[in-house]
XYZ file of C-alpha atoms in Angstrom:
673
model
C -0.016 0.174 -0.090
C 1.191 3.530 -0.533
C 0.699 6.969 0.571
C -0.222 9.826 -1.559
C 0.354 13.187 -0.615
C -1.926 15.751 0.496
C 0.374 18.630 -0.280
C -0.847 21.208 -2.558
C 1.679 23.066 -4.522
C 1.816 26.585 -6.156
C 4.351 29.303 -7.663
C 4.171 33.150 -7.305
C 5.465 33.307 -11.074
C 5.676 30.495 -13.930
C 8.912 29.651 -15.008
C 9.656 28.623 -18.579
C 11.278 25.531 -19.581
C 14.979 25.122 -20.686
C 14.738 21.961 -22.388
C 17.971 21.201 -21.494
C 19.485 18.297 -19.635
C 21.232 20.073 -16.421
C 23.998 18.723 -14.139
C 22.979 18.953 -10.471
C 23.226 22.545 -9.244
C 23.849 23.079 -5.356
C 20.380 22.429 -3.186
C 20.128 25.927 -2.740
C 19.925 27.101 -6.459
C 18.149 23.796 -7.746
C 14.994 24.893 -9.763
C 12.063 22.653 -8.463
C 8.816 23.824 -10.044
C 8.996 23.983 -13.817
C 5.735 24.289 -15.115
C 1.991 24.628 -14.305
C -0.654 23.086 -16.576
C -4.253 23.854 -15.040
C -4.635 22.103 -11.515
C -1.434 20.155 -11.890
C 2.417 21.373 -10.958
C 5.193 19.850 -12.999
C 8.298 19.630 -10.588
C 11.778 18.366 -11.145
C 12.900 15.470 -8.921
C 16.443 15.644 -7.517
C 18.686 12.922 -5.864
C 21.281 13.456 -2.905
C 23.881 11.332 -2.498
C 24.110 9.484 -5.819
C 27.458 10.702 -6.850
C 28.747 9.020 -3.482
C 27.747 5.650 -4.379
C 30.125 2.963 -5.447
C 30.229 2.157 -9.250
C 28.777 -1.150 -8.663
C 25.796 0.237 -7.016
C 25.224 3.171 -9.623
C 25.285 0.583 -12.272
C 22.909 -1.439 -10.547
C 20.797 1.358 -10.039
C 21.201 2.076 -13.863
C 20.028 -1.114 -15.192
C 16.794 -1.385 -12.528
C 15.991 2.059 -14.047
C 16.261 0.754 -17.636
C 13.631 -1.873 -16.152
C 11.219 0.701 -14.762
C 11.456 2.487 -18.199
C 10.877 -0.879 -20.245
C 7.623 -1.459 -18.888
C 5.973 1.588 -18.728
C 3.821 1.051 -21.709
C 2.215 -1.751 -19.816
C 0.431 0.705 -17.121
C -0.450 2.988 -19.785
C -2.386 0.432 -21.794
C -3.725 -1.094 -18.390
C -5.238 2.490 -17.851
C -7.003 2.793 -20.940
C -7.322 0.687 -24.301
C -6.811 3.805 -26.647
C -4.082 5.384 -24.413
C -1.025 4.229 -26.708
C -2.556 5.007 -30.036
C -3.725 8.573 -28.610
C -0.193 9.126 -27.205
C 1.576 8.117 -30.719
C -0.734 10.010 -32.514
C -0.595 13.167 -30.574
C 3.520 12.789 -30.036
C 3.910 12.332 -33.762
C 1.848 15.868 -34.240
C 4.123 17.564 -31.369
C 7.094 16.184 -33.327
C 5.971 17.324 -36.714
C 4.765 20.765 -36.203
C 5.536 22.530 -39.714
C 2.359 24.281 -40.768
C 0.211 23.380 -37.990
C -2.123 26.086 -36.458
C -0.155 27.436 -33.489
C -3.304 27.542 -31.195
C -4.013 23.797 -32.018
C -0.148 22.848 -31.424
C -0.470 24.843 -27.949
C -3.867 22.953 -27.215
C -2.420 19.449 -28.215
C 0.960 20.307 -26.220
C -1.364 21.158 -22.991
C -3.353 18.225 -23.293
C -0.314 15.555 -23.670
C 1.068 17.419 -20.676
C -1.702 16.152 -18.721
C -1.656 12.720 -20.582
C 2.050 12.382 -19.570
C 1.540 13.192 -16.126
C -1.452 10.707 -15.701
C -0.613 7.959 -17.840
C -3.539 8.605 -19.970
C -6.444 10.748 -20.525
C -7.977 10.281 -17.105
C -6.726 12.020 -14.004
C -4.527 10.272 -11.666
C -6.301 12.212 -8.343
C -10.071 12.285 -9.512
C -10.351 9.192 -12.135
C -12.105 12.068 -14.179
C -11.299 12.195 -18.062
C -9.700 15.647 -19.375
C -10.537 17.126 -22.546
C -8.763 18.502 -25.702
C -9.126 22.179 -26.066
C -9.801 22.607 -29.594
C -12.305 21.632 -32.291
C -12.548 18.420 -34.102
C -11.623 19.966 -37.284
C -8.426 21.894 -35.971
C -7.494 18.063 -34.379
C -8.021 16.206 -37.691
C -6.212 19.012 -39.694
C -3.312 18.875 -37.323
C -3.137 14.953 -37.678
C -3.161 15.365 -41.822
C -0.446 18.082 -41.815
C 1.599 15.810 -39.424
C 1.423 12.773 -41.947
C 2.449 15.079 -44.389
C 5.616 16.336 -42.739
C 6.432 12.607 -42.479
C 5.107 11.545 -38.756
C 4.970 7.861 -38.448
C 1.405 7.330 -36.846
C 0.190 3.882 -35.669
C -2.312 3.999 -38.821
C -2.291 5.137 -42.221
C -4.876 5.642 -45.095
C -8.420 4.567 -44.182
C -6.758 2.755 -41.163
C -6.177 6.383 -39.785
C -9.318 7.658 -40.423
C -10.782 4.945 -38.711
C -8.611 5.573 -35.429
C -9.161 8.835 -35.543
C -13.103 8.315 -35.398
C -12.638 6.194 -32.442
C -10.525 8.243 -30.375
C -12.246 11.596 -31.160
C -15.291 10.726 -28.557
C -11.892 9.991 -25.940
C -10.513 13.774 -26.773
C -13.732 15.835 -27.114
C -16.896 14.187 -25.797
C -17.249 14.973 -21.988
C -20.228 11.995 -21.488
C -17.674 9.459 -23.071
C -16.020 6.746 -20.440
C -15.794 9.911 -18.219
C -13.868 7.476 -15.542
C -10.959 5.284 -15.552
C -12.451 3.743 -12.216
C -15.723 4.142 -10.824
C -16.536 2.392 -7.236
C -19.387 4.408 -6.892
C -21.477 4.580 -10.242
C -25.063 5.556 -10.607
C -28.038 3.199 -9.469
C -28.100 0.093 -11.878
C -24.687 0.500 -13.354
C -21.992 -2.042 -12.639
C -18.559 -0.751 -11.380
C -16.832 -2.938 -14.189
C -18.452 -1.626 -16.963
C -18.782 2.004 -15.636
C -14.724 2.160 -15.147
C -12.967 2.834 -18.477
C -9.964 1.077 -17.290
C -8.373 -1.630 -19.741
C -8.399 -4.334 -16.898
C -11.661 -5.830 -17.902
C -13.391 -6.501 -21.549
C -17.059 -7.106 -21.542
C -17.293 -8.225 -18.176
C -19.362 -7.074 -15.352
C -19.552 -8.474 -11.668
C -22.242 -10.791 -12.133
C -20.235 -12.285 -14.706
C -17.428 -13.239 -12.181
C -19.895 -15.356 -9.741
C -17.863 -18.767 -9.381
C -15.318 -17.884 -11.508
C -11.811 -18.506 -10.014
C -9.014 -16.530 -11.267
C -5.672 -18.084 -11.852
C -3.900 -14.762 -12.375
C -5.898 -12.035 -10.251
C -3.264 -9.637 -10.199
C -1.422 -9.916 -13.737
C -4.242 -10.429 -16.272
C -7.034 -8.947 -18.251
C -10.021 -10.543 -17.929
C -12.354 -10.725 -21.179
C -15.617 -12.128 -22.042
C -15.420 -13.796 -25.123
C -18.237 -13.883 -27.949
C -19.264 -17.271 -26.605
C -19.972 -15.816 -22.788
C -17.040 -17.515 -21.409
C -14.171 -15.711 -19.485
C -10.855 -15.621 -20.430
C -7.619 -14.288 -18.552
C -5.128 -12.826 -20.973
C -2.280 -13.069 -18.410
C 1.168 -10.931 -18.778
C 4.244 -12.603 -19.092
C 7.023 -13.310 -21.410
C 6.887 -16.851 -21.281
C 9.394 -19.678 -20.631
C 8.932 -22.652 -22.779
C 6.825 -24.194 -25.147
C 4.433 -25.148 -21.943
C 4.426 -21.626 -20.977
C 3.598 -19.596 -23.666
C 3.985 -15.862 -24.149
C 1.067 -13.571 -22.845
C 0.262 -10.324 -23.130
C 3.147 -7.632 -23.730
C 5.709 -10.466 -24.110
C 8.294 -8.229 -25.508
C 8.241 -5.362 -23.042
C 8.436 -7.870 -20.200
C 11.066 -9.447 -21.985
C 12.988 -6.192 -21.971
C 12.177 -5.785 -18.272
C 13.842 -9.341 -17.772
C 16.990 -8.444 -19.903
C 17.524 -5.456 -17.890
C 17.078 -7.350 -14.478
C 19.341 -10.029 -15.617
C 21.961 -7.391 -16.535
C 21.489 -5.964 -12.831
C 21.914 -9.219 -10.967
C 26.023 -9.281 -11.064
C 25.923 -5.897 -9.307
C 23.450 -6.704 -6.840
C 24.160 -7.866 -3.247
C 23.262 -11.891 -2.848
C 20.006 -11.323 -1.143
C 18.882 -8.822 -3.791
C 20.003 -11.198 -6.371
C 17.854 -13.984 -5.326
C 14.902 -11.766 -5.079
C 15.658 -10.418 -8.654
C 16.031 -14.009 -9.811
C 12.760 -14.743 -8.247
C 10.879 -11.702 -9.944
C 12.538 -12.805 -13.259
C 10.927 -16.442 -13.026
C 7.678 -14.692 -12.280
C 7.683 -12.615 -15.215
C 8.099 -15.643 -17.213
C 5.705 -17.867 -15.794
C 2.963 -15.365 -14.696
C 1.666 -17.730 -11.776
C 0.645 -16.259 -8.470
C 2.683 -18.850 -6.866
C 5.695 -17.635 -8.199
C 4.675 -14.056 -7.383
C 4.342 -15.234 -3.989
C 7.649 -16.410 -3.803
C 9.190 -13.345 -5.181
C 7.598 -11.279 -2.170
C 9.145 -13.827 0.273
C 12.551 -13.082 -1.213
C 12.081 -9.547 -1.886
C 10.907 -9.050 2.082
C 13.935 -11.317 3.203
C 16.533 -8.586 1.620
C 16.361 -6.224 4.541
C 19.972 -4.995 4.476
C 20.468 -4.230 0.428
C 21.370 -0.281 0.146
C 19.782 -0.415 -3.371
C 16.591 -1.623 -3.937
C 13.358 -1.836 -6.345
C 9.436 -2.084 -6.705
C 8.821 -3.598 -10.147
C 5.774 -5.674 -11.100
C 1.884 -6.120 -10.855
C 1.646 -4.180 -7.218
C -1.314 -2.163 -6.391
C -4.895 -2.703 -6.884
C -6.509 0.811 -6.423
C -7.555 1.069 -10.207
C -9.605 -1.771 -10.374
C -13.052 -1.191 -9.045
C -12.881 -4.801 -7.773
C -9.699 -3.940 -5.939
C -8.086 -7.349 -7.299
C -6.135 -6.416 -10.228
C -2.420 -5.080 -10.050
C -1.289 -1.997 -11.763
C 2.160 -2.198 -13.180
C 4.671 -0.181 -11.800
C 8.328 0.231 -11.045
C 10.724 2.367 -8.526
C 14.127 2.274 -8.022
C 16.004 3.667 -4.915
C 18.883 3.823 -2.448
C 19.069 4.052 1.118
C 18.961 7.839 2.605
C 21.321 7.083 5.903
C 20.820 10.807 7.044
C 17.208 10.834 7.093
C 17.046 7.170 8.287
C 16.735 7.577 12.097
C 13.211 8.288 12.369
C 11.596 5.379 10.395
C 14.008 2.843 11.976
C 13.031 4.090 15.254
C 9.342 3.139 14.619
C 10.457 -0.250 12.948
C 12.462 -1.043 15.939
C 9.785 -0.310 18.407
C 6.905 -1.398 16.300
C 5.699 -4.340 19.024
C 5.476 -1.464 21.561
C 2.778 0.248 19.726
C 1.045 -2.997 18.647
C 0.660 -3.640 22.085
C -1.229 -0.540 22.756
C -3.537 -0.195 19.969
C -7.026 0.704 20.817
C -8.523 -2.557 19.025
C -8.927 -5.652 20.421
C -6.607 -7.626 21.819
C -7.279 -10.442 19.335
C -6.605 -8.529 16.380
C -3.111 -7.457 17.560
C 0.050 -9.101 16.737
C 1.817 -11.095 19.332
C 5.071 -11.004 17.665
C 5.323 -8.218 15.218
C 7.661 -9.723 12.149
C 10.343 -8.682 9.850
C 9.538 -4.836 9.588
C 12.044 -3.349 7.448
C 11.896 0.627 7.225
C 13.900 2.752 5.504
C 13.993 6.681 4.339
C 15.224 6.391 0.712
C 16.618 8.652 -2.350
C 14.347 7.511 -5.226
C 15.690 7.526 -8.324
C 13.243 6.275 -11.041
C 9.711 5.927 -10.728
C 7.161 4.969 -13.655
C 3.827 3.124 -14.444
C 1.622 3.551 -11.227
C 4.599 5.283 -9.418
C 5.115 8.262 -11.541
C 5.345 10.953 -12.635
C 2.485 11.372 -9.562
C 4.378 9.656 -7.075
C 3.860 8.344 -3.588
C 5.463 9.565 -0.535
C 5.635 6.442 1.674
C 5.239 2.887 0.503
C 4.449 -0.410 2.528
C 4.887 -3.770 0.685
C 3.900 -6.426 -0.071
C 0.031 -6.187 0.271
C -0.397 -9.760 0.683
C -1.873 -10.290 4.102
C -0.446 -13.621 4.467
C 3.147 -12.925 3.832
C 2.858 -9.729 6.228
C 2.031 -11.986 9.006
C 4.331 -14.861 8.315
C 7.419 -13.042 7.220
C 6.854 -9.258 7.443
C 7.060 -6.144 5.268
C 9.171 -3.222 4.079
C 8.312 0.523 4.559
C 10.146 3.053 2.655
C 9.527 6.922 2.943
C 10.747 8.927 -0.131
C 12.760 11.618 1.292
C 13.702 13.254 -2.140
C 10.009 13.558 -2.961
C 8.770 15.077 0.076
C 11.533 17.405 0.140
C 10.494 18.503 -3.899
C 6.837 19.050 -2.430
C 8.251 21.036 0.449
C 10.561 23.208 -1.636
C 7.864 23.985 -4.547
C 5.319 24.864 -2.121
C 3.937 28.141 -0.687
C 1.782 28.627 2.170
C -1.314 30.402 0.796
C -3.743 27.735 1.073
C -3.050 27.116 4.571
C -3.794 30.977 5.109
C -6.898 30.754 3.194
C -8.486 27.609 5.294
C -7.035 28.336 8.737
C -9.155 29.958 10.921
C -7.141 32.527 12.572
C -3.211 33.286 12.540
C -2.599 31.094 15.375
C -3.936 27.986 13.819
C -1.953 29.414 10.425
C 1.285 30.138 12.724
C 1.240 26.397 14.050
C 0.444 24.841 10.373
C 3.620 26.465 9.279
C 5.839 25.624 12.377
C 5.042 21.911 12.432
C 3.929 20.916 8.768
C 7.034 19.015 8.061
C 7.720 17.298 11.247
C 3.886 16.316 11.468
C 4.151 15.028 7.784
C 7.541 13.281 8.427
C 6.093 11.333 11.278
C 2.584 10.721 10.120
C 4.154 9.379 6.785
C 6.491 7.219 8.669
C 3.903 5.854 11.287
C 1.215 5.431 8.531
C 3.525 3.009 6.597
C 5.509 1.112 9.519
C 3.332 0.745 12.396
C -0.198 1.292 10.406
C -0.090 -0.936 7.227
C 2.434 -3.430 9.235
C -0.038 -3.722 12.250
C -3.051 -5.903 13.066
C -3.832 -9.369 12.232
C -6.888 -10.871 10.409
C -8.975 -14.009 11.388
C -7.985 -17.112 10.256
C -9.247 -18.051 6.873
C -9.977 -14.379 6.094
C -8.717 -12.399 3.071
C -10.163 -8.819 3.744
C -9.364 -7.773 0.134
C -11.629 -10.341 -1.279
C -14.177 -10.272 1.439
C -14.499 -6.340 1.507
C -14.053 -5.934 -2.367
C -13.969 -2.481 -3.548
C -14.157 -0.753 -0.500
C -11.062 -2.358 0.822
C -8.051 -0.248 -0.587
C -9.733 2.951 1.195
C -10.454 1.013 4.446
C -6.816 0.135 4.786
C -5.289 3.798 3.786
C -7.785 4.572 6.459
C -6.716 2.197 9.210
C -2.890 3.500 8.549
C -3.704 7.141 8.915
C -5.951 6.094 11.818
C -2.764 4.527 13.718
C -0.480 7.619 12.897
C -3.433 9.966 14.262
C -3.890 7.852 17.435
C 0.029 8.174 18.268
C 1.116 11.472 16.782
C 0.587 12.956 20.514
C 2.087 10.075 22.262
C 4.643 10.915 24.766
C 6.297 7.748 23.340
C 7.566 10.189 20.622
C 9.457 12.228 23.157
C 11.190 8.963 24.471
C 12.344 8.305 20.929
C 14.075 11.718 20.665
C 11.467 12.473 17.701
C 9.901 15.616 19.656
C 11.652 17.573 21.990
C 9.306 18.133 24.981
C 5.646 17.950 25.817
C 4.907 21.238 24.992
C 6.033 20.759 21.336
C 4.514 17.469 21.299
C 0.664 19.023 22.328
C 1.165 21.759 19.878
C 2.205 19.526 16.944
C -0.725 17.092 17.645
C -2.994 19.971 17.518
C -1.509 20.904 14.344
C -1.627 17.636 12.999
C -5.181 17.265 13.616
C -6.012 20.557 12.498
C -4.362 20.162 8.898
C -6.445 16.748 8.791
C -9.339 18.372 9.529
C -8.741 21.025 6.794
C -8.090 18.600 4.232
C -11.694 17.138 4.462
C -12.454 20.665 2.741
C -9.363 21.297 0.442
C -9.308 18.118 -1.120
C -12.667 18.961 -2.442
C -11.181 21.128 -5.122
C -9.696 18.384 -6.775
C -12.987 17.314 -8.142
C -14.425 19.940 -10.415
C -17.423 18.066 -11.300
C -19.454 14.936 -10.171
C -20.686 14.126 -6.981
C -18.624 11.360 -5.708
C -14.906 10.640 -4.422
C -13.478 7.592 -6.255
C -9.690 7.676 -5.090
C -9.003 5.525 -2.185
C -6.798 7.961 -0.483
C -9.382 10.711 -0.796
C -12.069 8.375 0.492
C -10.423 7.443 3.706
C -9.567 10.964 4.737
C -12.984 12.046 4.173
C -14.229 9.019 5.988
C -12.237 9.699 9.260
C -13.072 13.557 9.145
C -16.723 12.662 8.520
C -17.146 10.143 11.201
C -15.413 12.317 13.904
C -17.863 15.268 12.939
C -20.919 13.094 12.998
C -19.828 10.937 16.146
C -18.002 13.102 18.570
C -17.513 16.659 19.904
C -14.068 16.891 18.131
C -14.986 18.940 15.052
C -16.917 22.076 14.368
C -18.000 23.916 11.505
C -17.980 27.748 11.528
C -18.875 30.321 8.864
C -17.209 33.690 8.719
C -17.766 36.387 5.802
C -19.210 33.649 3.917
C -16.278 31.296 4.125
C -16.569 27.831 5.861
C -14.150 26.917 8.172
C -13.479 23.204 9.421
C -11.908 23.408 12.787
C -10.494 21.141 15.516
C -13.041 21.790 18.761
C -11.457 19.197 21.277
C -7.973 17.695 20.974
C -8.927 14.839 23.409
C -12.314 13.958 21.655
C -10.355 13.985 18.509
C -8.012 11.401 19.990
C -10.477 9.345 21.593
C -12.596 9.242 18.545
C -9.614 8.217 16.274
C -9.079 5.289 18.961
C -12.692 4.123 18.569
C -12.785 4.522 14.785
C -9.753 2.418 14.377
C -11.169 -0.277 16.879
C -13.901 -0.610 14.526
C -12.020 -0.189 11.336
C -9.685 -3.053 12.597
C -12.688 -5.131 13.399
C -14.012 -4.705 10.031
C -10.364 -5.813 8.073
C -10.152 -8.550 10.650
C -13.203 -10.205 9.811
C -13.660 -9.343 6.599
C -17.060 -7.428 7.399
C -18.050 -6.019 4.129
C -21.264 -4.465 4.956
C -19.800 -2.591 7.658
C -17.044 -1.349 5.617
C -20.016 -0.459 2.596
C -21.714 1.786 5.442
C -18.716 3.504 6.705
C -17.850 4.423 3.028
C -21.391 5.278 1.817
C -22.091 7.398 5.315
C -18.726 9.483 5.255
C -16.436 8.819 1.966
C -18.085 8.915 -0.958
C -20.896 11.648 -1.355
C -19.667 15.188 -2.080
C -21.316 18.090 -0.372
C -21.369 19.942 -3.726
C -22.327 23.510 -2.324
C -19.358 23.253 -0.119
C -17.353 21.849 -3.028
C -18.174 24.794 -5.155
C -17.078 27.185 -2.522
C -13.795 25.606 -2.042
C -13.200 26.049 -5.806
C -14.271 29.461 -5.564
C -11.806 30.256 -2.683
C -9.077 28.297 -4.692
C -9.574 30.169 -7.557
C -7.945 33.209 -6.119
C -5.136 31.161 -4.877
C -4.432 29.714 -8.359
C -2.998 26.725 -6.616
C -2.076 23.329 -8.412
C -4.326 20.491 -6.874
C -1.443 17.794 -7.581
C 2.163 17.195 -8.645
C 3.745 15.268 -11.534
C 7.240 14.585 -11.177
C 10.261 14.780 -14.151
C 12.630 11.855 -13.372
C 16.516 12.223 -13.253
C 18.453 10.924 -15.874
C 21.170 8.392 -15.844
C 23.825 7.920 -18.671
C 26.194 5.344 -18.563
C 29.876 6.075 -19.783
C 31.739 2.923 -21.078
C 35.317 1.893 -21.934
C 36.307 0.297 -25.517
C 34.888 -2.937 -24.406
C 31.612 -1.737 -23.436
C 32.037 -1.928 -19.634
C 30.399 0.697 -17.587
C 33.083 3.239 -15.864
C 30.971 5.538 -14.638
C 27.225 6.357 -14.602
C 26.044 10.321 -14.455
C 23.155 11.654 -13.210
C 21.639 14.881 -14.771
C 18.118 16.460 -14.470
C 16.067 17.382 -18.017
C 13.661 19.873 -16.484
C 11.466 19.364 -19.250
C 8.585 16.960 -18.947
C 8.005 16.722 -22.748
C 11.617 16.315 -23.364
C 11.646 12.911 -21.260
C 8.492 11.624 -22.232
C 9.201 12.021 -25.921
C 12.492 10.377 -25.047
C 11.040 7.451 -23.415
C 8.308 6.986 -26.058
C 11.106 6.925 -28.998
C 9.366 9.837 -30.790
C 11.478 11.694 -32.957
C 11.340 15.273 -34.594
C 11.568 15.451 -38.084
């Protein structure tokens, strides 16, 4: 599971792109914010400490990063069946612009920046579709001119005309396939047919009754013309007995880069990579299980990677994994906090507010690290988490443990590219704003680490229960809420002083209040990400709404004030807030442990899904004056190998493109004429 940032980024002035590959400037000279597109900030991700790594570690990171780039088209295709063809057509226009109307070209460039950030037409945050802001005639004219200019498009002649007719509703019709994922569609509409992602084809939830999936994570499920269900598995193939599957060649490319990485890995990491390679070839769930055990066992390697079909947020059922990759190395300077939580995880587990029968007697194998991430693709980038805890399999977590990471350089980039104007707008008074400004970084770091290490890694489920299967489409939001509740429950605990993470009791109380105030405000401010519609579909947003909504309805912790026509969500009683968090955490853990779908559904429907439209519209009006982006896409670092006459890598140089378009065109292989 992963934690997405609730940070909102803004700029005082927009800075133009240079389009150049830049060597790393000194930290105080770094340019973080590169561009702004509607409600998206585009930010350069920097890496500290890469130059101090050994050549062996740099070479390992290079090969793992190449594996990450090799698989990105898998995720783009998973998100939407037309995405790759749309990308190829519009990138062809961008790279062959001669004679194309400048306004049309600007509209296509804007659309593609949103496409690149979100890995397709639909927003990574709201799941809603973005539209191309030009006329159909202008679009068609631009494509025809690009063809004349020599652009190589995914079709030609009559086939290109047919393709354009197919994708035009995607680009221009606001009512056509509006959501990549829709877990709460209108009454009578199935969650699978309402969701535009490419994980299913012609399949409804009713079709799945009695059907046992052999490849639940790594397959596309289709209903054939004869009415039978068929799993199209993602794998490269192993031999005549294990034929190639979907995306066999990209997966073979991933495998090739992983094989190149093995000689530079530690023995423990090499075993995990070997298990991952075997899984990619067979696609079998048992091999993925084996890989996860080997991956969790490797707790000490200074370099690590996440690569595969991992998170299930995009699937309305919460079953099928989205492909992703992340490559990172240890950040020893910022390791202290997260390791303290890992080392004392049993202390926190023993003091959880839920029933003793749901607590772990022996918290196993928690590996926790602060990291510098070097590459994130697929479901991990350009929109990136700030914390990750894996594996997701509850059985592996209970028997073998888990690994947690907090992404130090991602959180730093958020902080460097942000301004306090939104906090000032939604804080009720100067005292609240001063607390927010003083404690935002410390509180966020503590919450991220507790969320991942003692949140996701805590609790146990009853024998024979798989909560993801039992709770279905509500599980991911429930689990993210559970991890948040753990962090919120302990954010004011004196144990943090004992661990040396907070200086004294006065600071602890101030930080706890600031953390509760920020979380309460977020129930309002996150609504500005959903400019239309009446439901929240993204699981992290649902979990935050659930917690604040439940507290407001069931405790005296929160009050709503209106002043000068503006609404403010305020913390009325810190003690009541803390008690309420404990009560809700106890119930959420019970729901997970027992696989109680009915109770999970009630929580979500009562507090998490429906939007107060009038409040949302007010939030949008207030943000309009601030001109703040709602979320961020990151431009990744560039790694360049230096080789000798025999082709051996003698150095790996890191640089920073500082331009999203340059990076995306390079990765997709689009060439200018």
